[in-house]
Amino acid sequence: MADAQMKNAFFLGLDSSTQSLKAVLIDSSFRVQGETAVNFDRDLPRFGTEGGVHRHADGLTVTSPALMWVAALDLLLDRMRDGRWPLNRVAAVSGSGQQHGSVWLVRGARQVLNRLDPGLPLEKQLEGIFALRDSPVWMDSSTTAECREREEKMGGAQRVADITGSRAYERFTGNQIAKIFKRQPDVYGKTERIALVSSFMASLLTGDYAPIDMSDGSGMNLLDIRRRAWDRLAMDVTSPNLAEKLGEPSPSHAVVGRIHGRYAKAYSFSPNCFVIAFSGDNPCSLAGLRLQKVNDAAISMGTSDTMFASIGTPRPSGEEGHIFVNPVDPEAYMAMLCIKNGSLTREYVRDMAASGSWDEFNRKLESTPPGNNGNIGFYIREPEITPPILKTGIYRFDGAGRSVEAFDPAAETRAVVEGQFLAMRLHARKIGISAEKILATGGASSNRSILKVMADVFGVPVYVAEQANSAALGAACRAFHGWLCAMKGSFVPFAAAMEGAPEFQMAFRPEPAAQRTYDAMLERYEELEKRIPKK
Ligand code: 5FX
């Protein structure tokens, strides 16, 4: 039955990222049939965001208005309908969300969601459901005190990592919750449900509280990643009665409900359309890139840069990186590190050294040799996650290890790109990722000059996903996977579900001479990194 239904079916993936809400529609041969997006700053200027967020005066707090995500969903659906997408043939929808961000829903919000009206904008109907108007997002780094407290109460950073997959990180939701419980007890008290961005977006579609999936749930410092259940101690050190506010976590391939009648009426979805658990953007990218073999790694270059891979046995580090439950294989894990100074920092150097032009940036980058004549730069424009450097600043060293004020513009372009990849290579090794091939994705993966540096720094071939939007595509693939599991009545391995999906194209092989240069440079980079002031 599943086979016959599959032929005519479409699968929808949404990606609620930091700066935009995107949609990708695929058919059952994984061909992309439609793509559209809502950019928060441009399309919803009334929320006054920059890059989708509000940065607060303390330099550490970063939030987004939760209602903006609601308004964006209607706008996105309008665009799909106006573009005549065959929404009536969508068999399942799933989604991706920026990780760690939390949405705080007041008592009674569930009933409001249940009763969504097809005739009214979502924004009007839902403006009263938030206990907190401004949702903390992953860029927030204001919870250092809560992190130290968690590590102390749980028996140290390594212990926290052993249980939850990561030591305590400022952006991880458990620490954000601890902060709000402490500083805004009234908000905590009136909150009925704390959702992640991913599970919140799923809730808008089902018209009910959708569960947090185990993969995105691993980014909270609250889930025991081996038992795949909330950890008692981790919850207790956060705040009281937390389990009931979070609900039970669900496997990532689970059906969390059918689409609410509102969307059937207003947008002609089939009332049978399944909603598959939404997950985090990095887990969804892993699905979109079909990373299943150990040491097949991916680098996603977006607002943040992340590097990740599927792994079998988790070996969490009490110093850096993260282990999450794998989003497509309930028995496996994924390892990941996140570098906060990603595209915005590259853009900063582009503006400073290449008159704001990517063409000029690339020309300058290509005019310099691998290894940059020994010049190494650290561009910490935002408090950095990997390695943890809270104090912002730019640090430059020449070939003799002397601190210098500036590089010439061409050296500047190479220093930012090489520095980012050297940091990834160095720190990925420490969480058990030793890449044999890399799939590049995200905005900057269309920049071939940058990809060439990536291949040389890591000394492995680099492939590109034709679809730069791997999180939204991954969400669509997960919609298909979850639907197939539901139709068959048992778990179907993701690799089997994805058979026939298009191959990825190789972009570059490493050049042996460059590779040797970077092997040597990595040690110098590690030494210099120790000299950077961290706080
Ligand atoms: C991962 O841990 C991160 O914090 C970021 O990559 C966000 O998921 C970006 F949305």
Coordinates of C-alpha atoms and ligand atoms in Angstrom, one line a residue:
M1 CA 0.0 0.0 0.0
A2 CA 2.8 2.4 1.0
D3 CA 4.4 1.9 -2.5
A4 CA 1.3 2.9 -4.5
Q5 CA 0.6 5.9 -2.2
M6 CA 4.2 6.9 -2.3
K7 CA 4.3 7.5 -6.1
N8 CA 1.9 10.5 -5.9
A9 CA 3.0 11.8 -2.6
F10 CA 5.0 14.9 -1.7
F11 CA 7.0 15.6 1.5
L12 CA 7.4 19.0 3.0
G13 CA 10.4 20.2 5.1
L14 CA 10.4 23.5 7.0
D15 CA 13.5 25.1 8.5
S16 CA 13.0 27.6 11.2
S17 CA 16.5 29.0 11.3
T18 CA 17.9 32.1 13.0
Q19 CA 17.3 34.4 10.0
S20 CA 14.5 32.9 8.1
L21 CA 11.8 30.3 7.8
K22 CA 12.2 28.1 4.7
A23 CA 10.3 25.4 3.0
V24 CA 11.4 22.6 0.6
L25 CA 9.0 20.3 -1.1
I26 CA 10.3 17.0 -2.5
D27 CA 8.7 14.1 -4.4
S28 CA 9.2 10.5 -3.5
S29 CA 12.3 10.3 -5.7
F30 CA 13.8 13.1 -3.6
R31 CA 13.6 15.7 -6.4
V32 CA 13.1 19.2 -5.1
Q33 CA 9.7 20.4 -6.4
G34 CA 9.5 23.7 -4.6
E35 CA 11.4 26.1 -2.4
T36 CA 10.5 29.3 -0.7
A37 CA 11.4 31.3 2.3
V38 CA 10.5 34.2 4.6
N39 CA 13.3 36.4 5.7
F40 CA 12.5 37.8 9.2
D41 CA 14.3 41.1 8.9
R42 CA 13.1 41.9 5.4
D43 CA 9.6 40.3 5.3
L44 CA 8.5 41.0 8.9
P45 CA 10.2 44.3 9.7
R46 CA 7.7 45.2 12.4
F47 CA 9.5 42.8 14.7
G48 CA 12.6 44.9 14.4
T49 CA 15.2 42.0 14.3
E50 CA 18.7 42.2 12.9
G51 CA 19.7 38.8 11.5
G52 CA 16.5 37.4 13.1
V53 CA 17.5 38.4 16.6
H54 CA 17.5 41.1 19.2
R55 CA 20.9 41.6 20.9
H56 CA 20.6 43.1 24.3
A57 CA 22.7 45.8 25.9
D58 CA 24.7 43.4 28.1
G59 CA 26.3 42.0 25.0
L60 CA 25.5 38.5 26.1
T61 CA 21.7 38.1 26.0
V62 CA 20.2 37.3 22.5
T63 CA 16.5 36.7 22.0
S64 CA 13.9 36.5 19.2
P65 CA 10.2 37.4 19.4
A66 CA 8.4 34.1 19.5
L67 CA 5.4 35.7 17.7
M68 CA 7.6 36.4 14.7
W69 CA 8.0 32.7 14.0
V70 CA 4.2 32.4 14.2
A71 CA 3.7 35.2 11.7
A72 CA 6.4 33.7 9.4
L73 CA 4.6 30.4 9.2
D74 CA 1.4 32.0 7.8
L75 CA 3.4 34.1 5.4
L76 CA 5.3 31.0 4.2
L77 CA 2.1 29.0 3.8
D78 CA 0.6 31.9 1.8
R79 CA 3.6 31.9 -0.5
M80 CA 3.2 28.1 -1.1
R81 CA -0.5 28.4 -1.8
D82 CA 0.1 31.4 -4.1
G83 CA 2.8 29.4 -5.9
R84 CA 0.3 26.6 -6.4
W85 CA 2.3 24.0 -4.5
P86 CA 0.3 20.7 -4.5
L87 CA -0.2 20.9 -0.8
N88 CA -3.2 18.5 -1.0
R89 CA -0.7 15.8 -2.0
V90 CA 1.7 16.3 0.9
A91 CA 1.7 13.0 2.8
A92 CA 3.9 14.2 5.7
V93 CA 5.6 17.3 6.9
S94 CA 8.5 17.6 9.2
G95 CA 10.8 20.4 10.2
S96 CA 14.1 21.7 11.5
G97 CA 14.6 24.5 14.1
Q98 CA 17.6 26.4 15.3
Q99 CA 18.8 24.4 18.2
H100 CA 18.6 25.3 21.9
G101 CA 16.1 28.2 21.6
S102 CA 13.1 27.9 24.0
V103 CA 9.4 28.9 23.6
W104 CA 7.5 29.5 26.8
L105 CA 3.8 28.8 26.6
V106 CA 1.3 29.9 29.3
R107 CA -1.3 27.8 31.0
G108 CA -4.2 27.4 28.5
A109 CA -2.1 27.7 25.4
R110 CA -2.9 24.1 24.5
Q111 CA -6.6 24.9 24.2
V112 CA -5.9 27.9 22.0
L113 CA -3.8 25.7 19.7
N114 CA -6.5 23.1 19.6
R115 CA -9.0 25.6 18.4
L116 CA -7.1 27.3 15.5
D117 CA -9.4 29.1 13.2
P118 CA -8.8 28.8 9.4
G119 CA -10.3 32.3 8.8
L120 CA -8.0 34.3 11.1
P121 CA -4.2 34.9 10.9
L122 CA -2.2 32.8 13.3
E123 CA -0.6 35.8 14.8
K124 CA -3.9 37.3 15.9
Q125 CA -5.0 34.0 17.5
L126 CA -1.8 33.2 19.2
E127 CA -0.5 36.5 20.5
G128 CA -1.6 35.7 24.1
I129 CA -0.1 32.2 24.4
F130 CA 3.4 33.2 25.4
A131 CA 4.6 33.4 29.0
L132 CA 7.8 35.0 27.6
R133 CA 7.6 37.3 24.6
D134 CA 11.2 37.1 23.8
S135 CA 12.6 33.6 23.4
P136 CA 16.3 33.0 24.3
V137 CA 18.1 31.6 21.2
W138 CA 21.3 29.7 20.6
M139 CA 23.4 32.9 20.3
D140 CA 22.8 33.8 23.9
S141 CA 25.7 33.5 26.2
S142 CA 24.3 35.0 29.4
T143 CA 24.1 31.9 31.6
T144 CA 27.7 31.3 32.7
A145 CA 26.7 31.3 36.4
E146 CA 24.0 28.7 35.7
C147 CA 26.5 26.5 33.8
R148 CA 29.0 26.5 36.6
E149 CA 26.3 25.7 39.1
R150 CA 25.1 22.8 37.0
E151 CA 28.6 21.4 36.7
E152 CA 29.2 21.8 40.4
K153 CA 25.9 20.2 41.5
M154 CA 26.1 17.3 39.0
G155 CA 29.7 16.4 39.8
G156 CA 31.8 18.2 37.3
A157 CA 31.9 19.1 33.6
Q158 CA 32.9 15.6 32.5
R159 CA 30.0 14.1 34.5
V160 CA 27.5 16.5 32.9
A161 CA 29.0 15.5 29.5
D162 CA 28.9 11.7 30.3
I163 CA 25.2 12.0 31.0
T164 CA 23.9 14.6 28.7
G165 CA 26.5 14.5 25.9
S166 CA 27.9 18.0 26.5
R167 CA 29.4 19.8 29.4
A168 CA 27.3 22.8 30.5
Y169 CA 27.0 25.3 27.7
E170 CA 25.5 28.8 28.0
R171 CA 23.1 28.3 25.1
F172 CA 21.9 24.9 26.1
T173 CA 18.2 25.1 27.1
G174 CA 18.5 23.7 30.6
N175 CA 20.8 26.5 31.6
Q176 CA 18.5 29.1 30.0
I177 CA 15.6 27.6 31.9
A178 CA 17.6 27.8 35.2
K179 CA 18.2 31.4 34.5
I180 CA 14.6 32.3 33.9
F181 CA 13.4 30.3 36.9
K182 CA 15.8 32.3 39.0
R183 CA 15.3 35.8 37.5
Q184 CA 11.7 35.6 36.4
P185 CA 10.0 33.2 38.8
D186 CA 6.6 34.6 37.8
V187 CA 7.2 33.7 34.1
Y188 CA 8.3 30.2 35.2
G189 CA 5.2 29.8 37.4
K190 CA 2.7 30.6 34.7
T191 CA 4.4 28.5 32.1
E192 CA 2.6 25.3 31.2
R193 CA 4.9 24.1 28.4
I194 CA 8.5 24.9 27.5
A195 CA 9.1 23.9 23.8
L196 CA 12.2 24.1 21.7
V197 CA 11.9 26.1 18.5
S198 CA 11.6 22.8 16.6
S199 CA 8.8 21.3 18.8
F200 CA 7.0 24.7 18.9
M201 CA 6.8 24.9 15.1
A202 CA 5.5 21.3 15.0
S203 CA 2.9 22.4 17.7
L204 CA 1.6 25.2 15.4
L205 CA 0.9 22.5 12.7
T206 CA -0.7 19.9 14.9
G207 CA -2.6 22.4 17.0
D208 CA -1.4 20.7 20.2
Y209 CA 1.8 20.4 22.2
A210 CA 4.2 18.4 20.1
P211 CA 6.9 16.5 21.9
I212 CA 10.6 17.5 21.9
D213 CA 12.5 14.9 19.8
M214 CA 15.4 13.1 21.3
S215 CA 18.0 14.5 18.9
D216 CA 17.2 18.2 19.4
G217 CA 16.5 17.3 23.1
S218 CA 20.1 16.4 23.4
G219 CA 21.0 20.1 23.1
M220 CA 19.5 21.0 26.5
N221 CA 21.9 19.5 29.1
L222 CA 18.9 17.7 30.4
L223 CA 18.5 14.4 28.5
D224 CA 20.4 11.2 29.4
I225 CA 21.5 10.5 25.8
R226 CA 22.0 6.7 26.5
R227 CA 18.7 6.1 28.2
R228 CA 17.0 8.6 26.0
A229 CA 15.0 10.0 28.8
W230 CA 15.2 13.2 31.0
D231 CA 17.9 12.8 33.6
R232 CA 16.5 13.2 37.1
L233 CA 19.5 15.0 38.5
A234 CA 19.9 17.3 35.5
M235 CA 16.3 18.3 35.8
D236 CA 16.4 18.7 39.6
V237 CA 19.3 21.1 39.5
T238 CA 17.5 23.2 36.9
S239 CA 14.1 24.1 38.3
P240 CA 11.1 22.5 40.0
N241 CA 8.4 20.5 38.2
L242 CA 10.4 20.7 35.0
A243 CA 9.4 17.2 33.6
E244 CA 5.7 18.2 33.3
K245 CA 6.6 21.5 31.6
L246 CA 8.8 19.6 29.0
G247 CA 6.6 16.6 28.3
E248 CA 8.0 13.2 27.3
P249 CA 10.7 13.3 24.6
S250 CA 9.9 11.3 21.4
P251 CA 12.0 9.5 18.8
S252 CA 12.8 11.7 15.9
H253 CA 11.0 9.6 13.3
A254 CA 7.7 9.5 15.3
V255 CA 4.4 10.7 14.0
V256 CA 3.5 13.5 16.5
G257 CA 0.0 14.1 15.0
R258 CA -2.0 15.0 11.9
I259 CA -2.0 18.5 10.5
H260 CA -4.7 20.6 12.2
G261 CA -7.9 21.2 10.3
R262 CA -7.1 24.9 9.9
Y263 CA -4.4 24.1 7.4
A264 CA -6.7 21.6 5.6
K265 CA -9.3 24.4 5.2
A266 CA -7.1 27.4 4.6
Y267 CA -4.3 25.8 2.5
S268 CA -5.9 22.5 1.2
F269 CA -3.6 20.1 3.0
S270 CA -5.1 16.6 3.3
P271 CA -6.5 16.1 6.8
N272 CA -4.5 12.9 6.8
C273 CA -1.2 14.6 6.4
F274 CA 1.2 13.4 9.1
V275 CA 3.4 15.7 11.1
I276 CA 6.7 13.9 11.9
A277 CA 8.6 15.1 15.0
F278 CA 10.6 18.3 14.2
S279 CA 14.3 18.3 15.1
G280 CA 17.3 20.6 15.3
D281 CA 18.9 22.1 12.3
N282 CA 22.1 20.2 12.7
P283 CA 20.4 16.9 13.1
C284 CA 18.3 17.7 10.1
S285 CA 21.3 18.6 8.1
L286 CA 22.9 15.2 9.0
A287 CA 19.7 13.6 7.6
G288 CA 19.8 15.8 4.4
L289 CA 23.4 14.9 3.8
R290 CA 22.7 11.2 4.6
L291 CA 25.8 10.9 6.8
Q292 CA 25.8 7.4 8.1
K293 CA 29.3 6.0 7.7
V294 CA 31.6 6.8 10.6
N295 CA 34.1 9.4 9.5
D296 CA 31.9 10.8 6.8
A297 CA 31.7 14.3 8.2
A298 CA 29.8 17.4 7.2
I299 CA 30.6 21.1 7.6
S300 CA 27.7 23.4 7.5
M301 CA 28.5 27.1 7.0
G302 CA 25.8 29.4 8.1
T303 CA 25.3 31.9 10.8
S304 CA 27.3 29.5 12.9
D305 CA 29.6 26.9 11.4
T306 CA 29.1 23.4 12.6
M307 CA 31.0 20.2 11.9
F308 CA 29.3 16.9 12.6
A309 CA 29.3 13.1 11.9
S310 CA 27.3 10.0 12.8
I311 CA 29.1 7.9 15.4
G312 CA 28.4 4.6 17.1
T313 CA 29.9 4.8 20.5
P314 CA 29.5 8.1 22.3
R315 CA 32.6 9.5 24.0
P316 CA 31.5 12.9 25.3
S317 CA 34.2 15.4 26.3
G318 CA 34.0 17.5 29.4
E319 CA 35.9 20.2 27.5
E320 CA 34.3 20.6 24.1
G321 CA 31.9 19.5 21.5
H322 CA 28.5 17.7 21.7
I323 CA 27.1 14.2 21.4
F324 CA 23.5 14.1 20.4
V325 CA 21.1 11.2 19.9
N326 CA 21.2 10.5 16.1
P327 CA 18.1 11.8 14.3
V328 CA 17.7 9.0 11.8
D329 CA 19.0 6.0 13.7
P330 CA 17.6 5.6 17.2
E331 CA 20.5 3.3 18.2
A332 CA 23.3 5.7 17.1
Y333 CA 24.6 9.1 18.0
M334 CA 26.0 12.2 16.3
A335 CA 29.1 14.2 17.3
M336 CA 29.1 17.9 16.6
L337 CA 31.0 21.1 17.3
C338 CA 29.7 24.6 16.8
I339 CA 31.8 27.6 15.9
K340 CA 29.8 30.7 16.5
N341 CA 32.0 33.1 14.5
G342 CA 30.8 31.7 11.1
S343 CA 29.3 33.6 8.2
L344 CA 28.9 37.0 10.0
T345 CA 32.6 36.9 10.8
R346 CA 33.6 36.0 7.2
E347 CA 31.4 38.9 6.1
Y348 CA 33.1 41.2 8.5
V349 CA 36.5 40.4 7.0
R350 CA 35.0 40.6 3.5
D351 CA 33.7 44.1 4.3
M352 CA 37.0 45.1 5.9
A353 CA 39.5 43.7 3.4
A354 CA 37.6 43.2 0.2
S355 CA 35.2 46.2 -0.1
G356 CA 32.2 44.0 0.7
S357 CA 32.6 41.9 -2.4
W358 CA 32.8 38.1 -2.4
D359 CA 34.5 38.2 -5.8
E360 CA 37.2 40.4 -4.5
F361 CA 37.4 38.3 -1.3
N362 CA 37.9 35.2 -3.4
R363 CA 40.5 36.9 -5.7
K364 CA 42.5 37.9 -2.6
L365 CA 42.2 34.5 -1.0
E366 CA 43.4 32.8 -4.1
S367 CA 46.3 35.3 -4.5
T368 CA 47.8 34.0 -1.2
P369 CA 49.6 30.6 -0.6
P370 CA 48.3 27.8 1.6
G371 CA 49.7 28.5 5.0
N372 CA 49.4 32.3 4.5
N373 CA 53.2 32.7 4.9
G374 CA 52.8 31.7 8.5
N375 CA 50.2 34.4 9.4
I376 CA 47.5 33.1 11.7
G377 CA 44.4 35.0 12.8
F378 CA 41.7 34.6 15.4
Y379 CA 38.6 36.6 14.7
I380 CA 36.4 36.5 17.8
R381 CA 33.6 38.9 16.9
E382 CA 31.0 37.1 19.0
P383 CA 31.8 35.2 22.2
E384 CA 33.1 31.9 20.8
I385 CA 31.7 28.5 21.7
T386 CA 34.6 26.3 20.2
P387 CA 37.0 26.9 21.8
P388 CA 35.2 28.7 24.6
I389 CA 36.4 32.4 24.3
L390 CA 34.0 34.8 25.9
K391 CA 36.1 37.9 25.4
T392 CA 35.7 39.3 21.9
G393 CA 38.7 40.6 19.9
I394 CA 40.9 40.0 16.9
Y395 CA 44.3 38.5 17.4
R396 CA 46.9 38.2 14.7
F397 CA 50.3 36.4 14.7
D398 CA 53.0 36.5 12.1
G399 CA 55.1 33.6 11.0
A400 CA 57.5 34.1 13.9
G401 CA 54.6 34.0 16.4
R402 CA 54.7 37.7 17.1
S403 CA 51.5 39.5 17.8
V404 CA 50.7 42.0 15.0
E405 CA 48.1 44.7 14.6
A406 CA 47.0 44.0 11.1
F407 CA 47.6 41.8 8.0
D408 CA 47.5 43.1 4.5
P409 CA 44.0 42.6 3.1
A410 CA 44.8 39.4 1.1
A411 CA 46.4 37.8 4.1
E412 CA 43.4 38.8 6.1
T413 CA 41.0 36.9 3.8
R414 CA 43.1 33.8 4.0
A415 CA 43.6 34.1 7.8
V416 CA 39.9 34.1 8.6
V417 CA 39.1 31.1 6.4
E418 CA 42.2 29.0 7.4
G419 CA 41.6 29.9 11.0
Q420 CA 38.1 28.6 11.0
F421 CA 39.0 25.3 9.4
L422 CA 42.1 24.8 11.6
A423 CA 39.9 25.3 14.6
M424 CA 37.4 22.8 13.4
R425 CA 40.1 20.2 12.5
L426 CA 41.7 20.6 15.9
H427 CA 38.6 20.4 18.0
A428 CA 36.7 17.8 15.9
R429 CA 39.6 15.4 16.6
K430 CA 39.0 15.7 20.3
I431 CA 35.4 14.5 20.1
G432 CA 36.2 11.5 17.9
I433 CA 35.6 12.9 14.4
S434 CA 38.4 12.2 12.1
A435 CA 37.0 13.0 8.7
E436 CA 37.8 10.9 5.7
K437 CA 35.6 12.9 3.5
I438 CA 33.6 16.1 4.0
L439 CA 30.3 17.2 2.7
A440 CA 30.0 20.9 2.6
T441 CA 26.7 22.7 3.0
G442 CA 25.1 26.0 4.0
G443 CA 25.5 29.4 2.4
A444 CA 29.2 29.5 2.1
S445 CA 29.4 26.0 0.5
S446 CA 28.7 27.7 -2.9
N447 CA 32.0 29.5 -2.6
R448 CA 34.6 27.3 -4.4
S449 CA 37.6 29.3 -3.1
I450 CA 36.5 28.5 0.4
L451 CA 35.9 24.9 -0.4
K452 CA 39.4 24.5 -1.8
V453 CA 40.9 25.7 1.5
M454 CA 38.6 23.3 3.3
A455 CA 40.0 20.3 1.3
D456 CA 43.6 21.3 1.9
V457 CA 43.3 22.1 5.6
F458 CA 41.6 18.8 6.3
G459 CA 43.5 16.8 3.7
V460 CA 40.4 15.0 2.5
P461 CA 38.1 15.3 -0.5
V462 CA 35.3 17.8 -0.2
Y463 CA 31.8 17.1 -1.7
V464 CA 29.0 19.5 -2.1
A465 CA 25.3 19.0 -1.7
E466 CA 23.6 20.4 -4.7
Q467 CA 20.9 21.7 -2.4
A468 CA 22.6 24.3 -0.2
N469 CA 19.6 24.1 2.1
S470 CA 20.4 20.8 3.8
A471 CA 18.4 21.4 7.0
A472 CA 15.1 22.0 5.1
L473 CA 15.9 19.2 2.7
G474 CA 16.8 16.9 5.7
A475 CA 13.5 17.8 7.3
A476 CA 11.7 16.8 4.1
C477 CA 13.7 13.5 4.0
R478 CA 12.8 12.9 7.6
A479 CA 9.1 13.5 6.8
F480 CA 9.4 10.8 4.2
H481 CA 11.3 8.5 6.6
G482 CA 8.8 9.0 9.4
W483 CA 5.9 8.5 7.0
L484 CA 7.4 5.2 5.7
C485 CA 8.0 3.9 9.2
A486 CA 4.4 4.7 10.0
M487 CA 3.1 3.1 6.8
K488 CA 5.1 -0.1 7.4
G489 CA 4.3 -0.2 11.0
S490 CA 8.0 -0.7 12.0
F491 CA 11.3 1.2 11.9
V492 CA 12.8 1.3 8.4
P493 CA 16.6 2.0 8.3
F494 CA 17.1 5.5 6.9
A495 CA 19.6 4.3 4.3
A496 CA 17.0 1.9 2.9
A497 CA 14.4 4.7 2.9
M498 CA 16.9 7.0 1.0
E499 CA 17.9 4.6 -1.7
G500 CA 17.8 6.3 -5.1
A501 CA 18.6 9.8 -3.7
P502 CA 21.0 11.7 -5.9
E503 CA 24.8 11.4 -5.3
F504 CA 26.8 14.3 -4.1
Q505 CA 29.4 15.9 -6.4
M506 CA 33.1 16.0 -5.5
A507 CA 34.3 19.6 -5.5
F508 CA 38.0 19.3 -4.6
R509 CA 40.7 16.8 -3.6
P510 CA 43.4 18.0 -1.3
E511 CA 46.7 19.1 -2.8
P512 CA 49.5 17.0 -1.2
A513 CA 51.9 20.0 -0.7
A514 CA 49.2 22.1 0.9
Q515 CA 48.1 19.2 3.1
R516 CA 51.7 19.0 4.5
T517 CA 51.7 22.7 5.2
Y518 CA 48.5 22.5 7.2
D519 CA 49.6 19.4 9.1
A520 CA 52.5 21.5 10.5
M521 CA 50.4 24.6 10.9
L522 CA 47.8 22.8 13.1
E523 CA 50.4 22.5 15.9
R524 CA 51.3 26.2 15.7
Y525 CA 47.6 27.0 15.7
E526 CA 47.0 25.0 18.8
E527 CA 49.9 26.7 20.6
L528 CA 48.7 30.2 19.6
E529 CA 45.1 29.4 20.6
K530 CA 46.3 28.9 24.1
R531 CA 47.7 32.5 24.1
I532 CA 44.3 34.1 23.4
P533 CA 42.6 35.7 26.4
K534 CA 39.5 33.6 27.1
K535 CA 37.5 35.9 29.5
Ligands
5FX1 C1 24.3 24.2 17.5 O1 24.7 23.8 18.8 C2 24.0 25.7 17.5 O2 24.0 26.3 18.5 C3 23.8 26.3 16.1 O3 24.3 25.6 15.1 C4 22.3 26.5 16.0 O4 21.6 25.3 15.9 C5 22.0 27.4 14.7 F1 20.8 27.4 14.4

